[in-house]
């Protein structure tokens, strides 16, 4: 075996200090000498590190980073270097399965697709297409999402389609829309190379995007390091590196951010000329945050006033700033409201659209950006506005269908509502694609019950017999990354191509081929009676997507497979105006908030109520951004006498999502084989718990048991990683989401995984 370093022990690799260009270092891990290398990019997080897949004898034998790529400059982290082993796992699904007499048994593709189509038609004819729902993913390719989006919107005409991105990045999209009028990451990873200060808010980047963290560490090791502020209730590896670590109580992000904004304003650290020219809403923001002096923030959040003031001093005076956010904001209380306040920090100081100044409302999953762009999360493709008749007309023209079939009478159905409709019986066919809600959704006992309902036909499309697939009526085996060709986009808008390197096992098919077959068998037609889906392979699907994206903020029209091949990924928008892509958005300080162009008309951050087109137009945004204010509201469930501790869930560095792939890579699974319960030393002493003791954690919804891990967390808080389900260990209840709560952010509809009330005891 050749390995450039042991990434399990040395997660981020040795330091290569830099200011400006990040040095190239090619990380690799190969088990046998490859006969050929095939261009691809990593799909184990949203960073999108470019890599080549090593192939020998028709099998994947290793990977190496692509030094030429702008995203990772050749670096790879532990998941990128190891998780490909899952492709070679002996327990891959190789034939479709159908439930007969309570058992899943093998069947043919013809029978499986025939059953799916017969059920779809019967349900559509009897109950309308509104009885068919799709719950998809953040892990397939643009070509697949777009095809799925067209099937749902112009073939069936169902509003019930969403991705598991609802659990992951829905708040990123919502906050960008609320502030700027449209989704799209303003910043670029290159901003980290030159910035003077970094804010990681609710983003344990050291564990979730290890290569990006290596880039930050390399800046921190340079002679001119950026100041670093980290906000996290746990003392993570990210927090340990910080100059200032703020550890607020669960659910208090908005109070903390309002305190920071108040200090910026009261200290005179506002660029008033910028605010006047480029924003709307300063007066209301000023009034709202004025209620949050540092002393009150300390009472509510537990963050000492002095620490808050020190952080505000950096944020108020730094000439450039990069902020990143992730699940500590998105999955917590008032998610969109909090994420908007980070946008506000940048707008008050005019720190956006300039080298070294950018916002990265991070994504979690590798291709979740594309779920949002291509219409697979329910929104109209190309960041089009369901509320804008001209946007609907434009799509109807592109697809050559009647406008009436495209669902646009109201907002698309979000995932939590899709499961509720399935529970209530109005959705009767639920097609789950490349995701595992039986481990990842909140309140798992409820989810299992829904998936087992007699009147719900559950289709699961996956490469493994996951906990969800085990409950399905029909299982369609899929090809994984490396076994199919397609494109995807990372957090900083970089589009990569991933070529097929090896054949999928047995009869497994690509997600694209399954969708194309379904569309053919359903006989979806356009207005002229010709087939609705006019593409037949990945490249022709990408060309169709380019037509749909043209003229929109996520414009791919200048990208081709050929241009993505051989060199670096390309950042959208890439079109006639920006033939080489676009490093950062909003360099002209003009935001996509024009009513004819914007993606949505905004919401009340407290209630989630949609603004009407008329209300929105009355702001006369004219390319300005919105400084949306929000006052703090306490979380709906809080510790009490019965359940006295805060509970939150999260990630570990060695695993991705529900471990479907990472648990099948020996080194990753060996490094993190089981769940754990993280407690503060104070709480451990109070409950008589020692390191490694088995601890039962119980909420009003369920319980789990896992070994104790003591330290690096605030007293009163309990943390459990969410990756662990039951396919490889059904002995004890250990899934973190047995305990979480069925509630969600009013704007982004992202469920709450970062707060619940629990009690613990030593088992
Ligand atoms: S940082 Fe993310 S994309 Fe890069 S190698 Fe690690 S898991 Fe893969």
XYZ file of C-alpha atoms and ligand atoms in Angstrom:
771
model
C 0.000 0.000 0.000
C 1.181 3.519 -0.755
C -0.120 6.274 1.470
C 1.331 9.764 1.638
C 0.353 9.985 5.306
C -1.736 8.145 7.887
C -4.761 10.432 7.650
C -6.528 8.617 10.484
C -3.827 9.689 12.948
C -2.750 12.870 11.126
C -6.095 14.196 9.984
C -5.038 17.558 8.519
C -1.484 16.730 7.464
C 1.691 18.766 8.064
C 1.556 22.574 7.901
C 2.511 24.441 4.728
C 2.216 28.050 5.921
C 0.910 30.443 3.292
C -0.356 33.904 2.544
C -1.780 34.148 -0.955
C -1.292 30.978 -3.001
C -1.895 27.792 -1.026
C 0.971 25.400 -1.831
C 0.183 22.226 -3.765
C 0.582 18.930 -1.899
C -0.758 15.788 -3.504
C -2.189 13.355 -0.951
C -2.778 9.795 -2.073
C -3.653 6.349 -0.833
C -3.507 3.334 -3.143
C -3.689 -0.336 -2.209
C -2.303 -1.604 -5.534
C -0.533 0.125 -8.403
C -3.314 1.539 -10.643
C -3.429 0.674 -14.342
C -5.224 3.938 -15.027
C -6.339 7.125 -13.279
C -9.836 8.534 -13.848
C -10.763 12.149 -13.045
C -13.301 12.726 -10.291
C -13.913 14.630 -7.054
C -14.660 13.514 -3.526
C -18.305 13.102 -2.483
C -17.819 12.727 1.249
C -18.548 16.349 2.179
C -19.420 19.659 0.565
C -15.802 20.722 0.073
C -15.590 18.971 -3.286
C -11.885 18.066 -3.282
C -10.747 17.060 -6.751
C -9.161 13.634 -7.028
C -8.306 10.898 -9.482
C -9.597 7.377 -8.989
C -7.002 4.638 -9.389
C -8.296 1.553 -11.209
C -6.790 -1.888 -11.559
C -8.495 -5.005 -12.871
C -11.832 -3.220 -13.087
C -11.788 -2.293 -9.384
C -11.052 0.919 -7.526
C -7.693 0.532 -5.778
C -7.026 4.051 -4.518
C -7.263 7.802 -4.958
C -4.899 10.743 -5.297
C -5.632 14.473 -5.011
C -5.550 16.705 -8.085
C -2.881 19.330 -7.543
C -4.185 21.427 -10.415
C -7.576 22.019 -8.783
C -8.509 25.330 -7.161
C -10.439 23.682 -4.313
C -7.933 21.391 -2.643
C -4.566 21.900 -4.396
C -4.065 18.136 -4.165
C -5.015 17.689 -0.493
C -7.365 14.976 0.708
C -8.695 14.182 4.172
C -9.374 10.856 5.883
C -12.821 10.342 4.344
C -11.616 11.208 0.851
C -8.660 8.866 1.155
C -10.603 5.921 2.589
C -14.340 5.973 1.871
C -14.016 4.656 -1.711
C -13.511 1.206 -0.168
C -17.304 1.088 0.240
C -17.604 0.643 -3.537
C -15.877 -2.729 -3.218
C -17.962 -3.843 -0.243
C -19.360 -7.392 -0.647
C -22.806 -6.359 0.642
C -23.647 -4.039 -2.272
C -27.150 -4.441 -3.650
C -26.936 -6.078 -7.068
C -30.558 -6.875 -7.957
C -33.909 -5.152 -7.315
C -35.850 -6.398 -4.278
C -39.593 -6.533 -3.812
C -41.555 -7.252 -0.643
C -43.525 -10.475 -0.828
C -45.231 -11.993 2.229
C -43.364 -9.563 4.423
C -39.916 -10.450 3.021
C -37.716 -8.593 0.538
C -36.924 -10.993 -2.305
C -34.958 -10.540 -5.519
C -36.750 -9.650 -8.705
C -35.902 -8.464 -12.225
C -35.561 -4.845 -13.290
C -38.450 -5.315 -15.666
C -40.752 -6.490 -12.888
C -39.502 -3.836 -10.476
C -40.005 -0.935 -12.875
C -43.313 -2.346 -14.041
C -44.519 -2.475 -10.440
C -43.328 1.097 -9.800
C -45.039 2.404 -12.929
C -48.261 0.454 -12.343
C -48.466 1.788 -8.766
C -47.625 5.346 -9.879
C -50.324 5.357 -12.551
C -52.950 3.778 -10.321
C -52.296 6.234 -7.495
C -52.148 9.237 -9.834
C -55.397 8.189 -11.552
C -57.244 7.611 -8.298
C -55.851 10.362 -6.058
C -53.969 12.770 -8.432
C -50.185 13.141 -8.651
C -50.360 14.906 -5.289
C -50.472 11.439 -3.713
C -46.910 10.767 -4.947
C -43.962 12.162 -2.981
C -40.198 12.140 -3.461
C -37.599 12.372 -0.727
C -34.189 12.565 -2.309
C -30.677 13.501 -1.410
C -27.589 15.700 -1.429
C -25.434 12.960 -2.951
C -26.296 12.382 -6.622
C -25.302 14.401 -9.707
C -26.663 17.482 -11.498
C -27.826 15.389 -14.442
C -29.819 13.142 -12.085
C -31.343 15.934 -10.009
C -32.427 17.860 -13.077
C -34.053 14.797 -14.645
C -35.814 14.047 -11.363
C -36.948 17.666 -11.077
C -38.451 17.625 -14.577
C -40.182 14.282 -13.919
C -41.737 15.656 -10.735
C -42.703 19.082 -12.025
C -43.519 18.591 -15.701
C -44.182 14.835 -15.879
C -46.234 14.064 -12.797
C -46.931 17.607 -11.598
C -46.521 16.910 -7.877
C -45.441 19.613 -5.429
C -44.225 16.948 -2.996
C -40.513 16.697 -3.729
C -37.716 17.560 -1.369
C -34.167 16.521 -0.596
C -32.583 15.448 2.647
C -30.910 18.789 2.111
C -33.874 20.001 4.168
C -31.971 18.521 7.112
C -28.641 19.835 5.928
C -28.507 23.088 3.958
C -32.050 24.387 3.680
C -31.149 27.208 6.035
C -28.123 28.191 3.950
C -30.419 28.661 0.956
C -33.118 30.394 2.982
C -30.723 32.877 4.596
C -29.091 33.750 1.275
C -32.529 34.295 -0.258
C -33.768 36.408 2.646
C -30.689 38.649 2.595
C -29.690 38.825 -1.064
C -32.859 37.756 -2.889
C -31.372 34.523 -4.179
C -29.396 31.442 -3.215
C -25.701 31.317 -4.203
C -22.598 31.457 -2.023
C -21.131 34.964 -2.179
C -17.636 33.912 -1.108
C -14.830 31.761 -2.395
C -12.314 29.476 -0.704
C -9.578 31.731 -2.085
C -10.811 34.423 0.324
C -9.362 32.330 3.159
C -5.897 32.724 1.619
C -5.823 36.477 2.162
C -8.356 37.322 4.843
C -7.528 39.091 8.111
C -10.204 37.395 10.219
C -12.337 34.263 10.184
C -15.597 33.552 11.991
C -16.661 29.894 12.218
C -20.162 30.069 13.639
C -21.704 26.705 14.573
C -19.295 25.128 12.105
C -16.897 22.479 13.385
C -14.880 22.725 10.187
C -11.991 20.669 11.605
C -14.307 17.643 11.577
C -16.652 18.363 8.696
C -14.453 19.888 5.950
C -10.984 18.719 6.930
C -9.189 19.979 3.826
C -10.650 23.459 4.145
C -9.550 23.412 7.779
C -6.021 22.495 6.678
C -6.132 25.625 4.502
C -7.152 27.685 7.548
C -4.468 26.053 9.716
C -1.862 26.857 7.060
C -2.910 30.509 7.139
C -2.793 30.432 10.918
C 0.782 29.116 10.700
C 1.828 31.965 8.387
C 3.672 35.096 9.574
C 0.459 37.095 9.092
C -2.265 34.834 10.522
C -5.954 35.763 10.427
C -7.680 36.218 13.784
C -10.060 33.356 14.490
C -13.402 33.452 16.312
C -15.280 30.198 16.875
C -18.812 29.859 18.229
C -19.672 26.382 19.490
C -21.009 25.002 22.794
C -18.364 22.272 22.575
C -14.603 22.676 22.800
C -13.938 21.059 19.429
C -10.639 20.933 17.531
C -11.857 24.054 15.718
C -12.582 25.833 18.996
C -9.204 24.887 20.455
C -7.447 26.767 17.643
C -9.521 29.939 18.126
C -8.304 33.264 19.469
C -11.775 33.687 20.919
C -14.096 30.776 21.591
C -17.673 31.715 22.443
C -19.707 28.813 23.869
C -23.368 29.838 24.009
C -26.120 27.759 25.566
C -28.158 25.667 23.146
C -30.703 27.623 21.156
C -29.363 31.116 21.891
C -27.575 31.996 18.639
C -29.834 34.941 17.835
C -29.289 36.515 21.244
C -25.523 36.195 20.797
C -25.566 37.618 17.270
C -27.828 40.485 18.241
C -25.323 41.305 20.966
C -22.474 41.352 18.452
C -24.454 43.513 16.016
C -25.374 45.902 18.801
C -21.716 46.289 19.759
C -20.747 46.918 16.133
C -23.323 49.696 15.894
C -22.703 51.250 19.318
C -18.918 51.166 18.807
C -19.307 53.108 15.553
C -18.044 50.197 13.442
C -20.637 50.567 10.705
C -19.892 51.671 7.138
C -22.901 53.983 6.895
C -22.229 54.992 3.300
C -22.247 51.342 2.251
C -25.335 50.603 4.321
C -27.211 53.509 2.780
C -26.257 52.672 -0.792
C -26.575 48.908 -0.744
C -28.972 47.763 1.975
C -32.530 48.086 3.266
C -33.635 47.792 6.893
C -30.905 49.395 9.012
C -33.255 51.316 11.319
C -35.247 48.237 12.258
C -32.087 46.212 12.773
C -30.628 48.932 14.985
C -33.796 49.036 17.107
C -33.957 45.248 17.449
C -30.349 44.715 18.482
C -30.369 47.720 20.828
C -32.235 45.449 23.268
C -29.130 43.251 23.510
C -26.381 44.877 25.559
C -23.529 42.504 26.403
C -24.730 41.971 29.986
C -28.135 40.727 28.815
C -26.463 38.529 26.230
C -24.374 37.022 29.031
C -27.506 36.245 31.075
C -29.253 34.485 28.187
C -26.340 32.782 26.417
C -23.847 32.264 29.217
C -21.123 33.941 27.117
C -19.173 36.401 29.320
C -19.705 40.038 28.271
C -15.948 40.570 28.045
C -15.569 37.752 25.531
C -18.431 39.096 23.470
C -16.839 42.543 23.455
C -13.484 41.115 22.408
C -15.119 39.257 19.513
C -17.042 42.384 18.488
C -13.814 44.370 18.477
C -12.271 41.980 15.941
C -15.412 41.841 13.834
C -15.780 45.626 13.981
C -12.242 46.527 12.976
C -10.926 43.781 10.730
C -10.362 45.051 7.172
C -11.518 41.726 5.718
C -13.593 38.859 7.088
C -14.663 35.377 6.010
C -17.584 33.818 7.877
C -18.622 30.198 7.628
C -21.708 28.610 9.175
C -23.059 25.112 9.406
C -25.340 22.920 11.468
C -24.751 24.685 14.777
C -26.814 27.432 13.183
C -28.921 25.592 10.619
C -30.188 22.832 12.930
C -30.695 25.054 15.939
C -33.455 27.357 17.077
C -34.264 30.357 14.857
C -31.986 28.951 12.184
C -32.706 31.326 9.326
C -32.930 34.319 11.641
C -29.464 33.536 13.037
C -27.906 32.846 9.632
C -29.252 36.193 8.387
C -27.577 37.987 11.301
C -24.177 36.702 10.122
C -24.998 38.122 6.682
C -25.856 41.356 8.481
C -22.423 41.466 10.159
C -20.828 41.580 6.724
C -23.286 44.076 5.281
C -22.906 46.547 8.157
C -19.206 46.702 7.377
C -19.429 46.312 3.590
C -17.289 43.171 3.821
C -18.601 41.235 0.866
C -17.648 40.810 -2.787
C -14.015 41.742 -2.129
C -10.873 39.582 -1.894
C -10.662 38.254 1.655
C -14.273 39.105 2.478
C -16.994 36.580 1.913
C -19.755 34.524 3.438
C -19.859 30.754 3.105
C -23.218 29.500 4.306
C -21.688 26.034 4.121
C -23.354 22.996 2.672
C -23.062 19.644 4.390
C -23.450 17.027 1.685
C -21.320 16.965 -1.462
C -23.991 17.810 -4.015
C -26.626 19.536 -1.924
C -25.971 22.759 -3.810
C -27.324 20.996 -6.888
C -30.416 19.649 -5.114
C -31.237 23.330 -4.560
C -30.318 24.490 -8.066
C -31.900 21.777 -10.183
C -35.391 21.637 -8.701
C -35.022 18.438 -6.704
C -35.714 20.194 -3.400
C -39.087 21.376 -4.630
C -38.003 24.867 -5.652
C -38.228 25.617 -9.345
C -34.938 24.910 -11.187
C -32.439 27.708 -11.763
C -33.416 29.477 -8.529
C -36.701 30.482 -10.180
C -39.495 31.912 -8.080
C -42.685 29.813 -7.850
C -44.498 33.020 -6.959
C -43.449 34.789 -10.175
C -45.695 33.918 -13.173
C -42.991 34.876 -15.672
C -40.570 32.373 -14.113
C -43.176 29.621 -14.394
C -43.903 30.611 -18.017
C -40.209 30.486 -18.816
C -39.903 26.948 -17.480
C -43.025 25.871 -19.373
C -41.381 27.227 -22.548
C -38.116 25.390 -21.872
C -39.928 22.102 -21.214
C -42.647 22.720 -23.822
C -45.446 21.921 -21.373
C -48.559 23.724 -20.134
C -47.839 26.077 -17.240
C -50.671 24.472 -15.325
C -48.819 21.174 -14.794
C -45.917 22.913 -13.021
C -46.835 23.114 -9.326
C -46.816 26.794 -8.370
C -50.011 27.434 -6.432
C -48.028 27.585 -3.212
C -44.563 26.879 -1.863
C -43.201 23.393 -2.554
C -43.797 20.786 0.131
C -40.873 20.465 2.515
C -39.585 17.104 3.743
C -41.120 17.312 7.195
C -44.496 17.948 5.605
C -44.014 15.138 3.068
C -43.574 12.688 5.948
C -46.572 14.194 7.682
C -48.687 13.706 4.545
C -47.481 10.103 4.357
C -48.429 9.699 8.020
C -51.862 11.211 7.402
C -52.419 9.028 4.329
C -52.598 11.643 1.583
C -49.224 10.630 0.141
C -49.518 6.975 -0.871
C -46.284 6.442 -2.803
C -43.046 7.707 -1.296
C -39.903 7.341 -3.416
C -36.787 7.680 -1.285
C -33.590 8.237 -3.255
C -30.096 7.821 -1.859
C -30.868 8.769 1.711
C -31.616 7.033 4.977
C -34.426 8.748 6.910
C -34.751 5.768 9.282
C -31.538 7.079 10.901
C -31.287 10.727 9.856
C -34.772 12.176 10.441
C -35.895 13.361 13.878
C -37.959 11.134 16.171
C -37.110 7.796 14.599
C -39.877 5.739 16.188
C -42.345 7.920 14.293
C -40.414 7.652 11.019
C -40.256 3.852 11.254
C -43.994 3.755 11.875
C -44.679 5.903 8.812
C -42.434 3.822 6.560
C -44.238 0.647 7.642
C -47.753 1.941 6.982
C -49.919 -0.485 5.031
C -51.341 2.231 2.775
C -47.937 3.680 1.830
C -45.902 2.148 -1.004
C -42.254 2.870 -0.169
C -39.622 2.766 -2.900
C -35.971 3.014 -1.872
C -33.205 3.617 -4.393
C -29.822 2.919 -2.806
C -26.589 0.994 -3.142
C -26.956 -0.795 0.213
C -29.709 -2.351 2.283
C -29.875 0.578 4.678
C -32.142 0.809 7.693
C -34.639 2.558 5.396
C -34.307 0.046 2.558
C -35.071 -2.736 5.033
C -38.533 -1.184 5.497
C -39.247 -0.626 1.781
C -41.761 -2.310 -0.495
C -39.432 -1.998 -3.474
C -35.648 -1.547 -3.479
C -33.793 -0.373 -6.598
C -30.022 -1.055 -6.501
C -27.868 1.839 -7.669
C -24.418 2.565 -8.953
C -22.207 4.618 -6.643
C -19.795 7.455 -7.345
C -16.960 6.080 -9.484
C -19.432 3.839 -11.311
C -21.179 6.610 -13.251
C -20.396 9.930 -14.920
C -21.817 13.261 -13.842
C -21.108 16.713 -12.450
C -21.644 18.407 -9.117
C -20.995 21.683 -7.367
C -19.290 22.278 -4.045
C -19.920 24.977 -1.456
C -17.955 27.698 -3.221
C -19.761 27.120 -6.537
C -16.993 25.026 -8.082
C -18.339 22.540 -10.614
C -16.434 19.271 -11.020
C -16.827 16.341 -13.320
C -16.684 12.812 -11.978
C -16.108 10.159 -14.617
C -17.141 6.537 -14.492
C -14.078 4.522 -13.500
C -15.500 1.035 -12.983
C -18.690 -0.915 -13.687
C -21.361 -1.068 -10.966
C -21.774 -4.500 -9.370
C -24.304 -6.991 -10.687
C -27.365 -5.336 -12.143
C -27.064 -2.050 -10.206
C -28.019 0.943 -12.371
C -27.220 4.637 -12.243
C -29.839 6.929 -10.729
C -30.033 8.685 -14.091
C -30.826 5.448 -15.930
C -33.556 4.634 -13.396
C -35.167 8.059 -13.855
C -34.923 7.866 -17.658
C -36.486 4.398 -17.629
C -39.283 5.592 -15.331
C -40.018 8.578 -17.588
C -40.098 6.331 -20.650
C -42.398 3.785 -19.038
C -44.679 6.516 -17.658
C -44.765 7.909 -21.203
C -44.381 11.530 -20.103
C -44.934 13.769 -23.143
C -44.606 17.462 -23.909
C -47.243 19.663 -25.552
C -46.380 18.348 -29.014
C -46.654 14.743 -27.990
C -42.917 14.082 -28.096
C -41.152 12.558 -25.081
C -40.806 15.073 -22.235
C -37.270 13.949 -21.390
C -35.202 14.596 -24.479
C -31.838 13.460 -23.176
C -30.439 9.977 -22.914
C -27.088 10.093 -21.103
C -25.173 12.263 -18.617
C -23.701 14.702 -21.127
C -26.979 15.315 -22.957
C -28.681 15.780 -19.547
C -26.022 18.347 -18.605
C -26.604 20.199 -21.891
C -30.349 20.311 -21.098
C -29.602 21.674 -17.615
C -27.395 24.379 -19.141
C -30.364 25.622 -21.177
C -32.475 25.785 -18.013
C -29.788 27.617 -16.034
C -28.996 30.225 -18.703
C -29.614 33.774 -17.529
C -30.111 32.744 -13.934
C -27.580 33.379 -11.116
C -26.397 29.737 -11.297
C -25.630 30.034 -15.003
C -23.772 26.935 -16.283
C -24.124 27.828 -19.967
C -20.385 28.352 -20.480
C -19.384 25.009 -18.959
C -18.930 21.834 -20.996
C -17.757 18.351 -20.112
C -14.667 19.073 -22.201
C -13.863 22.219 -20.223
C -14.222 20.345 -16.930
C -11.860 17.632 -18.098
C -8.148 17.678 -17.432
C -7.841 20.846 -15.382
C -9.494 22.491 -12.406
C -13.177 22.760 -11.553
C -14.964 25.941 -12.666
C -17.053 28.259 -10.482
C -20.495 29.313 -11.680
C -21.742 31.621 -13.058
C -19.854 30.700 -16.192
C -21.295 32.247 -19.331
C -20.495 34.669 -22.161
C -19.859 37.447 -19.621
C -17.742 35.240 -17.346
C -16.202 32.648 -19.658
C -13.755 31.401 -17.024
C -16.250 31.291 -14.183
C -16.642 33.656 -11.247
C -14.450 33.692 -8.176
C -16.787 35.672 -5.941
C -20.277 37.080 -6.295
C -21.424 40.679 -5.766
C -18.151 42.409 -6.611
C -20.308 45.254 -7.986
C -22.379 45.276 -4.773
C -25.523 44.681 -6.807
C -27.584 41.881 -5.315
C -30.174 39.680 -7.097
C -33.079 41.207 -5.178
C -34.942 42.712 -8.109
C -38.572 41.483 -7.885
C -38.432 40.164 -11.456
C -35.255 38.222 -10.793
C -35.259 37.143 -7.138
C -35.854 33.550 -6.039
C -38.534 34.335 -3.442
C -40.275 37.321 -1.916
C -39.072 36.703 1.608
C -40.598 35.801 4.947
C -41.206 37.034 8.426
C -38.228 35.515 10.247
C -40.204 34.908 13.442
C -43.324 33.277 12.017
C -42.229 32.132 8.564
C -45.190 33.921 6.957
C -44.490 34.567 3.258
C -44.408 38.127 2.004
C -46.683 38.775 -0.959
C -45.204 40.041 -4.231
C -46.807 43.406 -3.471
C -45.246 43.625 -0.012
C -41.865 42.760 -1.474
C -42.113 45.235 -4.344
C -43.014 47.972 -1.854
C -39.427 47.744 -0.520
C -38.213 48.749 -3.977
C -35.052 46.698 -3.417
C -33.356 47.767 -6.667
C -30.317 45.509 -6.256
C -29.931 46.221 -2.531
C -29.594 43.559 0.182
C -31.955 43.165 3.121
C -30.737 43.699 6.688
C -33.381 41.427 8.191
C -33.798 41.791 11.935
C -34.981 39.157 14.396
C -35.453 39.242 18.118
C -34.512 36.232 20.234
C -37.172 33.620 20.935
C -36.473 30.770 23.388
C -36.524 27.205 21.964
C -39.875 25.450 22.286
C -38.434 22.603 24.367
C -36.109 23.426 27.253
C -34.684 21.492 30.185
C -37.009 21.141 33.154
C -37.163 19.084 36.348
C -37.958 15.849 34.532
C -35.507 16.304 31.674
C -32.855 18.642 33.062
C -30.168 18.638 30.356
C -29.779 20.083 26.852
C -29.295 17.523 24.090
C -27.669 18.078 20.729
C -26.451 15.877 17.896
C -23.629 16.288 15.390
C -20.750 14.750 13.460
C -17.392 13.063 13.957
C -14.467 13.502 11.608
C -14.349 9.898 10.390
C -17.955 9.440 9.327
C -20.351 10.879 6.802
C -24.120 10.942 7.178
C -25.442 7.568 8.395
C -22.136 5.729 7.739
C -23.571 3.849 4.755
C -20.181 4.271 3.091
C -17.754 5.258 5.829
C -18.563 2.279 8.059
C -17.567 0.066 5.116
C -14.080 1.595 5.007
C -12.083 -0.340 7.597
C -9.857 2.491 8.809
C -12.723 4.973 9.231
C -14.948 2.503 11.032
C -12.015 1.358 13.173
C -11.323 4.943 14.191
C -14.915 5.639 15.269
C -16.741 2.338 15.741
C -19.586 3.418 18.010
C -21.722 6.276 19.252
C -20.836 8.024 22.495
C -22.410 10.369 25.017
C -20.330 13.501 25.591
C -20.747 15.095 29.034
C -18.991 17.804 31.005
C -16.842 16.718 33.958
C -19.309 18.510 36.292
C -22.280 16.544 34.998
C -20.318 13.291 34.934
C -19.439 13.761 38.612
C -23.012 14.721 39.492
C -24.401 11.526 37.923
C -21.525 9.288 39.080
C -20.420 8.522 35.530
C -16.819 7.692 34.571
C -15.215 7.694 31.125
C -16.479 4.704 29.136
C -19.446 3.907 31.411
C -22.593 3.014 29.523
C -25.018 5.937 29.778
C -28.702 5.951 28.992
C -30.019 9.193 27.515
C -33.762 9.675 27.401
C -36.043 12.336 25.966
C -39.833 12.458 25.772
C -39.596 10.632 22.424
C -37.108 7.829 22.961
C -33.908 6.624 24.525
C -30.431 5.426 23.603
C -27.422 4.006 25.386
C -23.758 4.625 24.559
C -20.410 4.889 26.358
C -19.582 8.149 28.144
C -16.940 10.524 26.830
C -16.155 13.193 29.362
C -14.973 16.733 28.676
C -14.881 19.518 26.072
C -18.536 20.450 26.447
C -20.375 23.053 28.510
C -22.046 21.867 31.756
C -25.717 21.108 31.262
C -25.206 19.858 27.695
C -25.158 16.307 26.297
C -23.908 15.536 22.786
C -24.331 12.358 20.720
C -23.069 11.887 17.112
C -25.913 11.107 14.726
C -24.162 8.686 12.350
C -24.925 5.435 14.132
C -27.958 3.313 13.273
C -28.664 -0.383 13.312
C -27.603 -2.127 10.091
C -24.298 -3.227 11.641
C -25.373 -3.343 15.286
C -28.987 -3.930 16.247
C -28.155 -4.940 19.810
C -29.050 -1.695 21.544
C -30.808 1.564 20.830
C -28.015 3.950 19.839
C -29.314 6.278 17.095
C -29.147 9.908 18.224
C -32.376 10.722 16.425
C -34.430 8.407 18.630
C -34.509 11.439 20.951
C -34.804 14.469 18.664
C -37.904 16.553 18.253
C -40.328 16.870 15.330
C -40.191 20.627 14.878
C -38.538 22.936 12.393
C -37.411 26.431 11.550
C -40.377 28.508 10.385
C -38.552 29.872 7.315
C -36.172 27.169 6.072
C -38.257 24.287 7.496
C -35.016 22.696 8.657
C -35.638 20.377 11.614
C -34.158 21.020 15.044
C -31.373 18.610 15.935
C -29.445 20.958 18.203
C -31.788 21.209 21.119
C -34.058 18.944 23.125
C -34.495 18.227 26.827
C -33.094 14.927 28.131
C -32.198 13.073 31.298
C -29.332 10.671 31.772
C -28.372 7.811 34.034
C -25.560 5.326 34.274
C -26.765 1.949 32.993
S -12.603 17.623 2.892
Fe -14.488 16.677 2.181
S -14.325 16.622 -0.042
Fe -12.268 16.944 0.775
S -11.378 14.885 0.986
Fe -12.337 15.392 2.948
S -14.393 14.538 2.828
Fe -13.586 14.649 0.720
